[in-house]
Coordinates of C-alpha atoms in Angstrom, one line a residue:
Chain A
M2 CA -0.5 -0.2 0.0
N3 CA 1.5 3.3 -1.1
A4 CA 0.9 5.7 1.8
A5 CA 0.7 8.4 -0.1
K6 CA -2.4 7.9 -1.9
N7 CA -4.5 7.0 1.6
T8 CA -6.6 9.9 2.9
V9 CA -7.1 10.6 6.4
V10 CA -10.9 10.1 7.3
A11 CA -12.2 11.1 11.2
C12 CA -15.3 10.9 12.9
C13 CA -15.5 14.0 15.7
Q14 CA -18.2 12.3 18.3
L15 CA -19.2 15.5 19.9
A16 CA -22.5 16.3 22.3
P17 CA -23.7 19.2 20.8
K18 CA -26.2 21.4 23.3
V19 CA -29.9 21.3 21.9
G20 CA -31.1 24.9 21.1
D21 CA -27.0 26.3 22.0
L22 CA -26.6 27.5 18.5
A23 CA -23.0 29.5 19.2
Y24 CA -21.8 26.2 21.2
N25 CA -22.5 24.0 18.6
R26 CA -20.8 26.0 16.1
S27 CA -17.5 26.6 18.5
L28 CA -17.9 22.5 19.4
T29 CA -17.8 22.1 15.6
E30 CA -14.4 23.8 15.0
R31 CA -12.3 23.2 17.8
A32 CA -13.2 19.5 16.7
I33 CA -12.6 19.8 12.7
R34 CA -9.0 21.8 14.4
S35 CA -8.2 19.0 16.5
A36 CA -9.2 16.4 13.4
A37 CA -6.7 18.7 10.6
L38 CA -4.1 18.8 13.1
Q39 CA -3.7 14.9 13.2
G40 CA -3.9 14.9 9.9
A41 CA -7.7 15.0 8.4
Q42 CA -8.7 15.3 4.9
V43 CA -11.8 14.2 5.7
V44 CA -14.1 14.7 8.7
V45 CA -17.3 13.9 9.2
L46 CA -20.0 15.1 12.2
P47 CA -22.7 14.0 13.6
E48 CA -26.3 14.6 12.4
L49 CA -27.7 17.5 13.2
V50 CA -24.7 18.9 15.3
Q51 CA -25.3 22.1 14.5
S52 CA -28.8 22.7 16.9
G53 CA -28.6 19.0 18.9
Y54 CA -31.5 16.4 18.4
V55 CA -34.7 16.7 20.8
F56 CA -36.5 19.2 20.0
E57 CA -39.7 20.1 21.9
D58 CA -41.8 20.6 19.1
R59 CA -41.5 22.1 15.6
D60 CA -41.4 25.8 16.4
E61 CA -38.6 25.0 18.5
A62 CA -36.6 23.3 15.1
L63 CA -37.7 26.0 13.2
A64 CA -36.3 28.9 14.9
L65 CA -32.9 26.8 15.3
A66 CA -33.1 26.4 11.7
E67 CA -30.5 27.7 9.3
T68 CA -30.5 28.3 6.0
R69 CA -27.7 26.9 3.7
D70 CA -25.9 30.5 4.4
G71 CA -26.2 30.5 7.4
P72 CA -23.6 31.3 10.1
T73 CA -22.4 27.2 10.4
L74 CA -22.1 26.5 7.0
Q75 CA -20.4 29.7 6.9
L76 CA -18.2 28.2 9.8
W77 CA -17.7 25.4 7.9
Q78 CA -16.8 26.6 4.6
A79 CA -14.1 29.0 6.1
L80 CA -12.9 26.0 7.9
A81 CA -12.7 23.6 5.0
R82 CA -10.7 26.5 3.0
E83 CA -8.3 27.7 5.9
L84 CA -7.7 23.8 6.4
N85 CA -7.7 22.5 3.0
L86 CA -10.0 19.6 4.2
V87 CA -14.0 18.2 4.0
V88 CA -16.1 18.3 5.6
V89 CA -19.5 16.6 5.6
G90 CA -21.7 17.7 8.9
G91 CA -25.6 17.6 9.9
F92 CA -27.7 20.9 10.0
C93 CA -31.3 22.1 10.4
E94 CA -31.8 23.4 7.5
R95 CA -35.0 26.0 6.8
L96 CA -36.0 25.2 3.4
P97 CA -38.2 28.1 1.9
G98 CA -42.0 28.3 2.7
G99 CA -40.6 27.3 5.8
E100 CA -40.7 24.2 6.4
L101 CA -37.8 21.6 7.6
A102 CA -34.9 19.6 6.1
N103 CA -32.6 16.9 8.3
S104 CA -29.8 17.7 6.1
A105 CA -26.3 16.9 6.1
A106 CA -24.2 19.7 3.5
L107 CA -20.8 18.2 1.5
I108 CA -18.0 21.1 2.0
D109 CA -14.5 21.1 0.7
A110 CA -11.9 24.2 -0.2
Q111 CA -14.0 24.9 -3.3
G112 CA -17.4 25.8 -1.2
L113 CA -20.0 23.9 -0.7
R114 CA -20.5 21.1 -3.0
A115 CA -24.0 19.3 -1.8
V116 CA -26.7 19.5 0.6
Y117 CA -28.0 16.5 1.4
R118 CA -31.6 15.9 3.0
K119 CA -32.7 12.3 5.1
A120 CA -34.9 10.8 3.1
H121 CA -36.2 7.9 5.8
L122 CA -37.4 9.9 8.6
W123 CA -37.1 8.9 12.1
D124 CA -40.4 8.8 14.7
A125 CA -41.4 12.3 16.0
E126 CA -38.8 13.6 12.7
K127 CA -41.9 12.7 10.8
D128 CA -43.7 15.8 12.9
I129 CA -40.8 18.0 12.4
F130 CA -39.1 17.7 8.6
T131 CA -40.0 17.2 5.2
A132 CA -38.5 14.2 3.8
G133 CA -36.0 14.5 0.9
D134 CA -36.8 12.9 -1.8
A135 CA -33.3 13.3 -4.1
A136 CA -31.0 10.4 -4.0
P137 CA -27.7 10.2 -2.2
P138 CA -25.4 13.1 -3.5
V139 CA -22.0 11.7 -5.0
I140 CA -19.6 14.8 -5.1
D141 CA -15.9 14.5 -7.2
T142 CA -13.5 15.8 -4.6
V143 CA -9.4 16.3 -4.5
H144 CA -9.4 12.7 -2.3
G145 CA -12.0 10.7 -4.4
R146 CA -15.8 10.8 -5.2
I147 CA -17.8 11.0 -1.5
G148 CA -21.4 10.0 -1.1
V149 CA -24.2 11.3 1.7
L150 CA -26.7 9.9 3.5
I151 CA -28.2 10.3 7.1
C152 CA -28.9 7.8 9.9
Y153 CA -32.0 6.1 9.4
D154 CA -30.9 6.0 5.7
L155 CA -28.4 3.2 7.0
E156 CA -31.1 0.8 7.6
F157 CA -32.6 0.8 3.9
P158 CA -30.2 -1.2 1.2
E159 CA -31.5 0.2 -1.5
W160 CA -30.6 3.4 -0.6
V161 CA -26.9 2.7 -0.2
R162 CA -26.6 1.0 -3.4
L163 CA -27.2 4.1 -4.9
P164 CA -24.3 6.2 -4.3
A165 CA -22.6 3.5 -4.4
L166 CA -23.3 2.2 -8.6
A167 CA -22.8 5.9 -8.6
G168 CA -19.1 5.6 -7.5
A169 CA -18.7 6.8 -4.3
N170 CA -15.2 5.7 -2.6
L171 CA -16.2 6.5 1.1
L172 CA -20.0 6.6 2.0
C173 CA -20.3 9.4 4.9
A174 CA -22.9 9.0 7.1
P175 CA -23.8 11.4 10.2
V176 CA -26.1 10.0 12.5
N177 CA -27.4 10.0 15.9
W178 CA -28.0 6.3 16.4
P179 CA -31.1 6.0 19.6
D180 CA -29.9 4.0 22.4
G181 CA -31.5 1.1 23.0
P182 CA -31.3 -3.1 24.3
R183 CA -29.1 -4.9 23.1
P184 CA -27.2 -8.4 24.2
L185 CA -24.0 -7.4 26.5
T186 CA -21.7 -9.2 24.4
E187 CA -22.8 -8.3 21.0
R188 CA -21.6 -5.4 18.5
P189 CA -24.5 -2.6 17.9
A190 CA -27.1 -3.7 15.6
E191 CA -26.1 0.3 14.2
V192 CA -22.9 -1.1 13.7
L193 CA -23.1 -4.0 11.7
R194 CA -25.2 -2.5 9.5
V195 CA -22.8 -0.2 8.7
Q196 CA -20.4 -3.0 8.3
A197 CA -22.6 -5.3 6.0
N198 CA -23.6 -2.2 3.7
A199 CA -19.4 -1.5 3.1
S200 CA -19.2 -5.2 2.7
V201 CA -21.5 -5.3 -0.1
N202 CA -20.9 -2.4 -1.9
R203 CA -16.8 -2.8 -1.4
M204 CA -17.5 0.9 -0.3
F205 CA -15.3 2.7 2.4
I206 CA -18.1 3.9 5.1
A207 CA -17.2 6.5 7.6
A208 CA -20.8 6.9 10.5
C209 CA -20.4 9.9 12.9
D210 CA -22.7 9.6 15.7
R211 CA -22.8 11.7 18.7
H212 CA -23.1 11.1 22.7
G213 CA -23.8 12.8 26.0
H214 CA -28.2 12.4 26.9
E215 CA -30.4 14.7 25.4
R216 CA -33.8 15.4 27.5
G217 CA -33.9 11.4 28.3
V218 CA -32.3 10.3 25.0
S219 CA -28.8 9.1 24.7
W220 CA -27.0 7.4 22.3
V221 CA -25.1 4.2 21.2
Q222 CA -22.0 6.2 20.3
G223 CA -20.8 3.8 17.9
S224 CA -19.1 5.6 15.7
V225 CA -17.5 3.8 13.2
I226 CA -15.3 3.4 10.0
V227 CA -15.5 0.6 7.9
D228 CA -13.3 -1.0 5.5
T229 CA -14.6 -1.8 1.9
D230 CA -14.3 -5.6 3.4
G231 CA -16.9 -4.7 6.1
Y232 CA -14.3 -4.1 8.8
P233 CA -13.8 -1.4 11.1
V234 CA -10.5 0.3 11.1
A235 CA -11.4 2.7 14.0
G236 CA -13.7 2.4 16.4
P237 CA -16.3 2.2 17.5
A238 CA -14.6 2.8 20.9
E239 CA -15.9 0.8 23.9
Q240 CA -15.8 3.9 26.0
G241 CA -17.9 5.7 24.6
G242 CA -17.9 9.5 25.0
E243 CA -16.2 12.3 23.3
Q244 CA -13.9 10.5 20.5
L245 CA -11.5 11.7 17.4
L246 CA -11.2 8.0 15.3
L247 CA -9.2 8.8 12.3
A248 CA -7.8 6.3 9.8
S249 CA -6.0 6.1 6.4
L250 CA -7.7 4.9 3.7
N251 CA -6.8 4.0 0.0
L252 CA -9.7 4.9 -1.3
A253 CA -9.6 4.1 -4.7
E254 CA -9.9 0.3 -3.4
A255 CA -13.1 1.1 -3.3
R256 CA -13.1 1.0 -6.9
N257 CA -12.9 -2.6 -7.2
K258 CA -15.6 -4.7 -6.6
R259 CA -14.7 -7.9 -7.5
I260 CA -14.4 -10.8 -4.6
S261 CA -13.6 -13.8 -6.3
Q262 CA -12.3 -14.6 -10.1
R263 CA -15.6 -14.5 -11.4
N264 CA -17.4 -11.7 -8.9
D265 CA -18.1 -8.6 -9.1
L266 CA -20.1 -7.7 -6.2
H267 CA -21.8 -4.9 -8.3
R268 CA -22.3 -6.7 -12.3
D269 CA -23.0 -10.4 -10.4
R270 CA -26.3 -7.7 -9.4
R271 CA -29.8 -8.9 -11.3
P272 CA -31.6 -5.7 -10.8
Q273 CA -34.4 -7.5 -13.6
L274 CA -35.2 -9.3 -10.5
Y275 CA -35.3 -7.1 -7.3
N276 CA -38.2 -5.3 -8.7
T277 CA -41.1 -7.9 -9.2
M278 CA -43.1 -7.9 -5.7
N279 CA -44.5 -11.0 -7.2
T280 CA -42.7 -13.5 -4.4
S281 CA -45.8 -15.6 -2.3
P282 CA -46.1 -18.9 -3.7
Chain B
M5 CA -42.7 -15.3 25.6
N6 CA -45.3 -18.4 25.2
A7 CA -42.8 -21.2 24.9
A8 CA -45.8 -23.2 23.3
K9 CA -45.8 -20.8 20.9
N10 CA -42.6 -21.0 20.0
T11 CA -40.6 -23.4 17.1
V12 CA -37.8 -24.9 17.6
V13 CA -34.5 -24.6 14.8
A14 CA -31.9 -26.4 13.9
C15 CA -29.4 -26.1 11.7
C16 CA -26.9 -29.1 11.3
Q17 CA -23.5 -27.9 9.8
L18 CA -21.9 -31.0 8.6
A19 CA -19.2 -32.2 6.4
P20 CA -20.5 -34.1 3.7
K21 CA -17.9 -35.6 1.1
V22 CA -18.0 -34.6 -2.7
G23 CA -19.0 -37.6 -4.7
D24 CA -19.8 -39.9 -2.1
L25 CA -24.0 -39.9 -2.0
A26 CA -25.0 -42.8 -0.4
Y27 CA -22.4 -41.0 2.1
N28 CA -24.1 -38.2 2.4
R29 CA -27.7 -39.3 2.1
S30 CA -26.9 -41.3 5.8
L31 CA -25.1 -37.7 6.9
T32 CA -27.9 -36.2 6.7
E33 CA -30.4 -39.4 8.0
R34 CA -28.4 -38.8 11.0
A35 CA -28.4 -35.3 11.1
I36 CA -31.7 -35.0 11.0
R37 CA -32.9 -37.5 13.4
S38 CA -30.0 -36.1 16.0
A39 CA -31.6 -32.9 15.4
A40 CA -35.3 -33.9 15.8
L41 CA -34.8 -36.1 19.0
Q42 CA -34.1 -32.5 20.3
G43 CA -36.9 -31.2 19.7
A44 CA -35.8 -29.8 16.0
Q45 CA -39.0 -29.1 14.0
V46 CA -37.5 -26.7 11.2
V47 CA -33.9 -28.8 10.2
V48 CA -31.8 -26.6 8.2
L49 CA -28.7 -28.4 6.1
P50 CA -26.2 -27.2 4.0
E51 CA -26.1 -25.7 0.5
L52 CA -25.1 -28.6 -2.4
V53 CA -25.0 -31.3 0.4
Q54 CA -26.4 -34.0 -1.2
S55 CA -23.3 -33.7 -3.9
G56 CA -20.5 -31.8 -2.2
Y57 CA -19.8 -28.8 -3.2
V58 CA -15.6 -28.7 -5.1
F59 CA -17.0 -30.6 -8.5
E60 CA -13.5 -31.1 -10.6
D61 CA -16.3 -30.1 -13.7
R62 CA -19.3 -29.9 -15.3
D63 CA -19.0 -33.5 -15.9
E64 CA -18.3 -34.7 -12.4
A65 CA -21.6 -32.4 -11.0
L66 CA -24.1 -33.7 -14.0
A67 CA -23.0 -37.4 -12.9
L68 CA -23.9 -36.5 -9.4
A69 CA -26.8 -34.1 -10.0
E70 CA -30.3 -35.9 -9.0
T71 CA -33.7 -34.3 -9.6
R72 CA -36.5 -34.1 -7.2
D73 CA -37.3 -37.2 -7.8
G74 CA -34.2 -38.9 -6.1
P75 CA -33.3 -40.4 -3.7
T76 CA -31.9 -37.7 -1.0
L77 CA -35.1 -35.3 -1.9
Q78 CA -37.3 -39.0 -1.3
L79 CA -35.2 -39.8 1.9
W80 CA -35.8 -36.2 3.2
Q81 CA -40.0 -36.5 2.7
A82 CA -39.7 -39.8 3.9
L83 CA -37.7 -38.1 7.2
A84 CA -40.1 -35.5 7.2
R85 CA -43.2 -37.5 7.5
E86 CA -42.3 -39.6 10.1
L87 CA -40.6 -37.3 12.1
N88 CA -43.4 -34.2 11.7
L89 CA -40.6 -31.4 10.8
V90 CA -39.8 -29.3 7.8
V91 CA -36.2 -29.7 6.1
V92 CA -34.1 -27.3 3.8
G93 CA -31.6 -28.7 2.5
G94 CA -29.1 -27.8 -0.8
F95 CA -28.7 -29.9 -3.3
C96 CA -27.5 -30.6 -6.9
E97 CA -30.3 -30.6 -9.5
R98 CA -30.6 -32.3 -12.5
L99 CA -33.1 -29.9 -15.3
P100 CA -34.9 -31.3 -17.9
G101 CA -32.2 -30.8 -21.1
G102 CA -28.5 -31.3 -18.5
E103 CA -28.9 -28.8 -16.9
L104 CA -28.1 -28.2 -13.5
A105 CA -29.0 -25.9 -10.4
N106 CA -27.6 -25.0 -7.2
S107 CA -30.9 -25.4 -5.6
A108 CA -32.6 -26.6 -1.8
A109 CA -35.6 -28.3 -1.2
L110 CA -38.3 -26.8 1.2
I111 CA -39.9 -29.9 2.3
D112 CA -42.6 -30.4 5.2
A113 CA -44.8 -33.5 6.0
Q114 CA -47.0 -32.9 3.0
G115 CA -43.9 -33.7 0.9
L116 CA -41.8 -31.2 -1.2
R117 CA -43.5 -28.1 -1.2
A118 CA -40.8 -25.8 -2.9
V119 CA -37.4 -25.8 -5.0
Y120 CA -35.5 -23.0 -4.9
R121 CA -32.7 -22.2 -7.9
K122 CA -29.5 -20.1 -6.9
A123 CA -30.0 -16.6 -8.6
H124 CA -26.4 -15.1 -7.8
L125 CA -23.3 -17.5 -8.5
W126 CA -20.2 -17.9 -7.1
D127 CA -16.9 -18.4 -8.9
A128 CA -17.0 -21.9 -11.2
E129 CA -20.4 -21.7 -10.1
K130 CA -20.5 -20.4 -13.1
D131 CA -19.3 -23.0 -15.3
I132 CA -21.4 -25.2 -14.0
F133 CA -24.6 -23.9 -12.9
T134 CA -27.3 -22.5 -14.6
A135 CA -28.6 -19.5 -12.3
G136 CA -32.0 -19.3 -11.6
D137 CA -35.0 -16.4 -12.2
A138 CA -37.5 -16.8 -9.8
A139 CA -37.5 -15.5 -6.6
P140 CA -37.2 -17.4 -3.2
P141 CA -39.9 -19.1 -2.6
V142 CA -42.0 -18.3 0.8
I143 CA -44.0 -21.3 1.8
D144 CA -46.6 -21.3 4.5
T145 CA -45.8 -23.9 7.0
V146 CA -47.5 -24.7 10.4
H147 CA -44.8 -22.9 12.2
G148 CA -45.0 -20.0 9.5
R149 CA -44.2 -18.6 6.6
I150 CA -40.4 -19.8 5.8
G151 CA -38.5 -18.5 2.8
V152 CA -35.1 -20.1 1.1
L153 CA -32.3 -18.9 -0.2
I154 CA -28.7 -20.0 -0.9
C155 CA -25.3 -18.3 0.4
Y156 CA -24.0 -15.9 -2.3
D157 CA -27.8 -14.4 -2.5
L158 CA -27.7 -13.2 1.0
E159 CA -24.9 -10.7 0.0
F160 CA -27.4 -9.1 -2.0
P161 CA -29.7 -7.2 0.3
E162 CA -32.6 -6.5 -2.6
W163 CA -33.1 -10.5 -2.9
V164 CA -33.7 -11.0 1.2
R165 CA -36.1 -8.2 0.8
L166 CA -38.7 -10.2 -1.4
P167 CA -39.0 -13.0 1.0
A168 CA -39.4 -10.4 3.6
L169 CA -41.9 -8.3 1.7
A170 CA -43.9 -11.5 0.5
G171 CA -44.2 -12.5 4.7
A172 CA -41.8 -15.1 5.5
N173 CA -41.5 -15.2 9.0
L174 CA -37.7 -17.0 8.2
L175 CA -35.4 -17.0 5.8
C176 CA -33.4 -20.9 5.5
A177 CA -30.5 -20.7 3.8
P178 CA -28.4 -23.4 3.2
V179 CA -24.3 -22.2 2.2
N180 CA -21.5 -23.0 2.0
W181 CA -19.2 -20.1 2.7
P182 CA -16.0 -20.1 1.3
D183 CA -12.9 -19.1 4.2
G184 CA -11.1 -16.0 4.1
P185 CA -8.7 -14.0 5.2
R186 CA -10.3 -11.9 8.4
P187 CA -8.8 -9.5 11.1
L188 CA -8.7 -12.0 13.9
T189 CA -11.0 -10.3 16.5
E190 CA -14.0 -10.3 14.1
R191 CA -16.8 -12.0 13.5
P192 CA -16.7 -13.2 10.1
A193 CA -18.3 -10.9 7.3
E194 CA -20.5 -13.3 6.3
V195 CA -22.3 -13.6 9.8
L196 CA -23.0 -10.0 10.0
R197 CA -24.5 -9.6 6.3
V198 CA -27.1 -12.2 7.6
Q199 CA -27.6 -10.5 11.1
A200 CA -28.4 -6.8 9.4
N201 CA -30.0 -8.8 6.7
A202 CA -32.4 -10.2 9.1
S203 CA -32.1 -6.4 11.0
V204 CA -33.2 -4.4 8.4
N205 CA -37.0 -6.7 7.9
R206 CA -37.2 -8.1 11.1
M207 CA -37.2 -11.8 9.6
F208 CA -35.2 -14.9 11.5
I209 CA -32.9 -16.7 9.5
A210 CA -31.1 -19.5 9.9
A211 CA -28.4 -19.8 7.6
C212 CA -26.2 -23.3 7.9
D213 CA -22.9 -23.5 6.8
R214 CA -20.7 -26.2 6.2
H215 CA -17.2 -28.0 7.4
G216 CA -14.6 -29.9 6.3
H217 CA -12.0 -29.6 4.0
E218 CA -12.6 -30.2 0.0
R219 CA -10.0 -30.2 -2.9
G220 CA -7.6 -27.3 -1.3
V221 CA -11.2 -25.6 0.2
S222 CA -12.1 -24.5 3.4
W223 CA -15.1 -23.3 5.0
V224 CA -16.3 -20.2 7.8
Q225 CA -18.2 -23.0 9.7
G226 CA -20.4 -20.0 10.9
S227 CA -24.0 -21.1 11.1
V228 CA -25.8 -18.7 12.4
I229 CA -29.8 -19.0 13.8
V230 CA -30.5 -14.7 14.4
D231 CA -33.2 -13.2 15.8
T232 CA -35.3 -10.3 14.6
D233 CA -33.1 -7.5 16.2
G234 CA -30.2 -9.2 13.8
Y235 CA -28.7 -10.9 16.5
P236 CA -27.6 -14.2 17.6
V237 CA -29.8 -16.8 19.2
A238 CA -27.3 -19.9 18.4
G239 CA -23.6 -20.2 17.3
P240 CA -21.8 -18.7 15.0
A241 CA -19.6 -21.5 17.0
E242 CA -15.7 -20.4 18.3
Q243 CA -14.6 -24.2 17.4
G244 CA -16.3 -24.7 14.1
G245 CA -16.0 -28.6 13.0
E246 CA -19.7 -30.6 13.2
Q247 CA -22.5 -28.5 15.1
L248 CA -26.2 -28.7 15.9
L249 CA -27.5 -25.6 16.4
L250 CA -30.2 -25.2 18.2
A251 CA -33.0 -22.5 18.7
S252 CA -36.3 -22.2 19.7
L253 CA -37.9 -19.0 18.2
N254 CA -41.3 -17.6 18.7
L255 CA -41.6 -16.8 14.2
A256 CA -44.7 -15.2 15.2
E257 CA -43.0 -11.8 16.2
A258 CA -41.7 -11.2 12.8
R259 CA -45.1 -10.1 11.4
N260 CA -44.3 -7.1 13.9
K261 CA -41.7 -4.4 11.4
R262 CA -42.2 -1.6 13.8
I263 CA -39.2 -0.3 15.6
S264 CA -40.2 2.8 17.2
Q265 CA -44.0 4.8 17.9
R266 CA -43.5 6.2 14.2
N267 CA -41.3 3.6 12.4
D268 CA -42.5 0.1 10.6
L269 CA -39.3 -0.9 8.2
H270 CA -41.3 -2.4 5.6
R271 CA -43.7 0.3 5.3
D272 CA -40.9 3.1 6.0
R273 CA -39.2 2.1 2.4
R274 CA -39.7 4.2 -0.7
P275 CA -39.2 2.3 -3.2
Q276 CA -40.3 4.5 -6.1
L277 CA -36.8 6.4 -5.6
Y278 CA -35.1 3.3 -5.1
N279 CA -35.0 2.4 -9.0
T280 CA -33.5 5.5 -9.8
M281 CA -30.1 4.8 -11.2
N282 CA -29.4 8.6 -11.6
T283 CA -27.4 9.1 -8.8
S284 CA -24.5 11.8 -9.9
P285 CA -24.2 15.4 -9.5

């Protein structure tokens, strides 16, 4: 492996404070600078890190929402330019007409490259956000092709396929995985799904979770960076809490979908068979 | 949980001998009887357990192939009737015209209920078998709705969706997972994919692998029975080798796809968005 070809990818597992926009901006600035100091070239932040997650109601979310010209995306653009890196982070987006989206921005030294709006909404998000209808963006960056989706989207492997088929080498997924019961000795299913999604597509995935407690909700704290075979190269950290995960990845490896002499994970798909719903005996 | 409603599902991790049809029949008879003695009501056997896996060439496979009237499926039908259980097992199927399929039969006390032909062929299988074009069958049994697919099919989550959407409570997957390198401390990706497939569908999955060494090939030996949250309830066994995995499952749990007050894993799908290939920026 030629280290010169590698890209250093970071996940910054942070605890934003719901409603405290200035705190959250400085939290992300500190994290991005810290990741850059350690060599990060792509920095992934949690879902809704700009606003916090557990809104009292739609009005609170509306009051916290920002447009793509707002101060948070301006800050991330300034940092991306100054530090010459890619930032992928989640924010509560105010849409024209007062609608809201659970969005993630992809920003590089050129500026704002894409905004993705979460297409599969979780629980009370359905009262607050309008679901996106556009497929996950896949953006050519100096490090390779980077795709973006958000949290619950990862539970729909058909949705993960779209950026993979569009050539994403790395999928960046801001997440806020609510914690729940599981067998003590088992890795969280949220992490397993990231691993499986990576392995069936031979695509790197960086999923950045949050930590902290917010209005009775806590999180899995399972941030993870997974290789094209589906194995973690950084995280999930046993101890949770604030984490800076770093992984040096040869993103070009994701271009090769071959897994045996005769098998290519994408060419072996039979999409003409997948659309039928006529599966019953 | 009412144990009376539960179904005991078994995976019999066996080592067939390639080319020794009589040995393989008696091996499966011993395994099915042993599982029945321990209360099994659904018994899953490995892929191609009737013939072995590593054929020298197509001619050898043709010589070993059986039709659905052949001695192996006759034996399994007699045992299913005698022991009042469901058998799902893999066999090398001779099709009309001399074509071959990598198939799995679902048999219950009524007789042969379905034959599934593997739709995604692995490596040298492409020289030997004709890929199936029919979706995985989903069969109403006295224990619930049981779906069947085979090994590499599990790497295509779109394919696993079909039996799940058709109402399968339990998916039975005969597999022969060839062994390969992986990080020492990691569970094999083959097992993770079973877990992820189960969790995104809230469907039980029983994957039955083989063991042994056959013409230079060895196997993961990762047979596993996974619950609707994606966590193993039996296997994968650390030590490999011959295994009889048993799990008592309330298969009706798989009818409930809800994972939060507002989320249902199947109703939250947005299939109208999944067919587009227009995902690039």
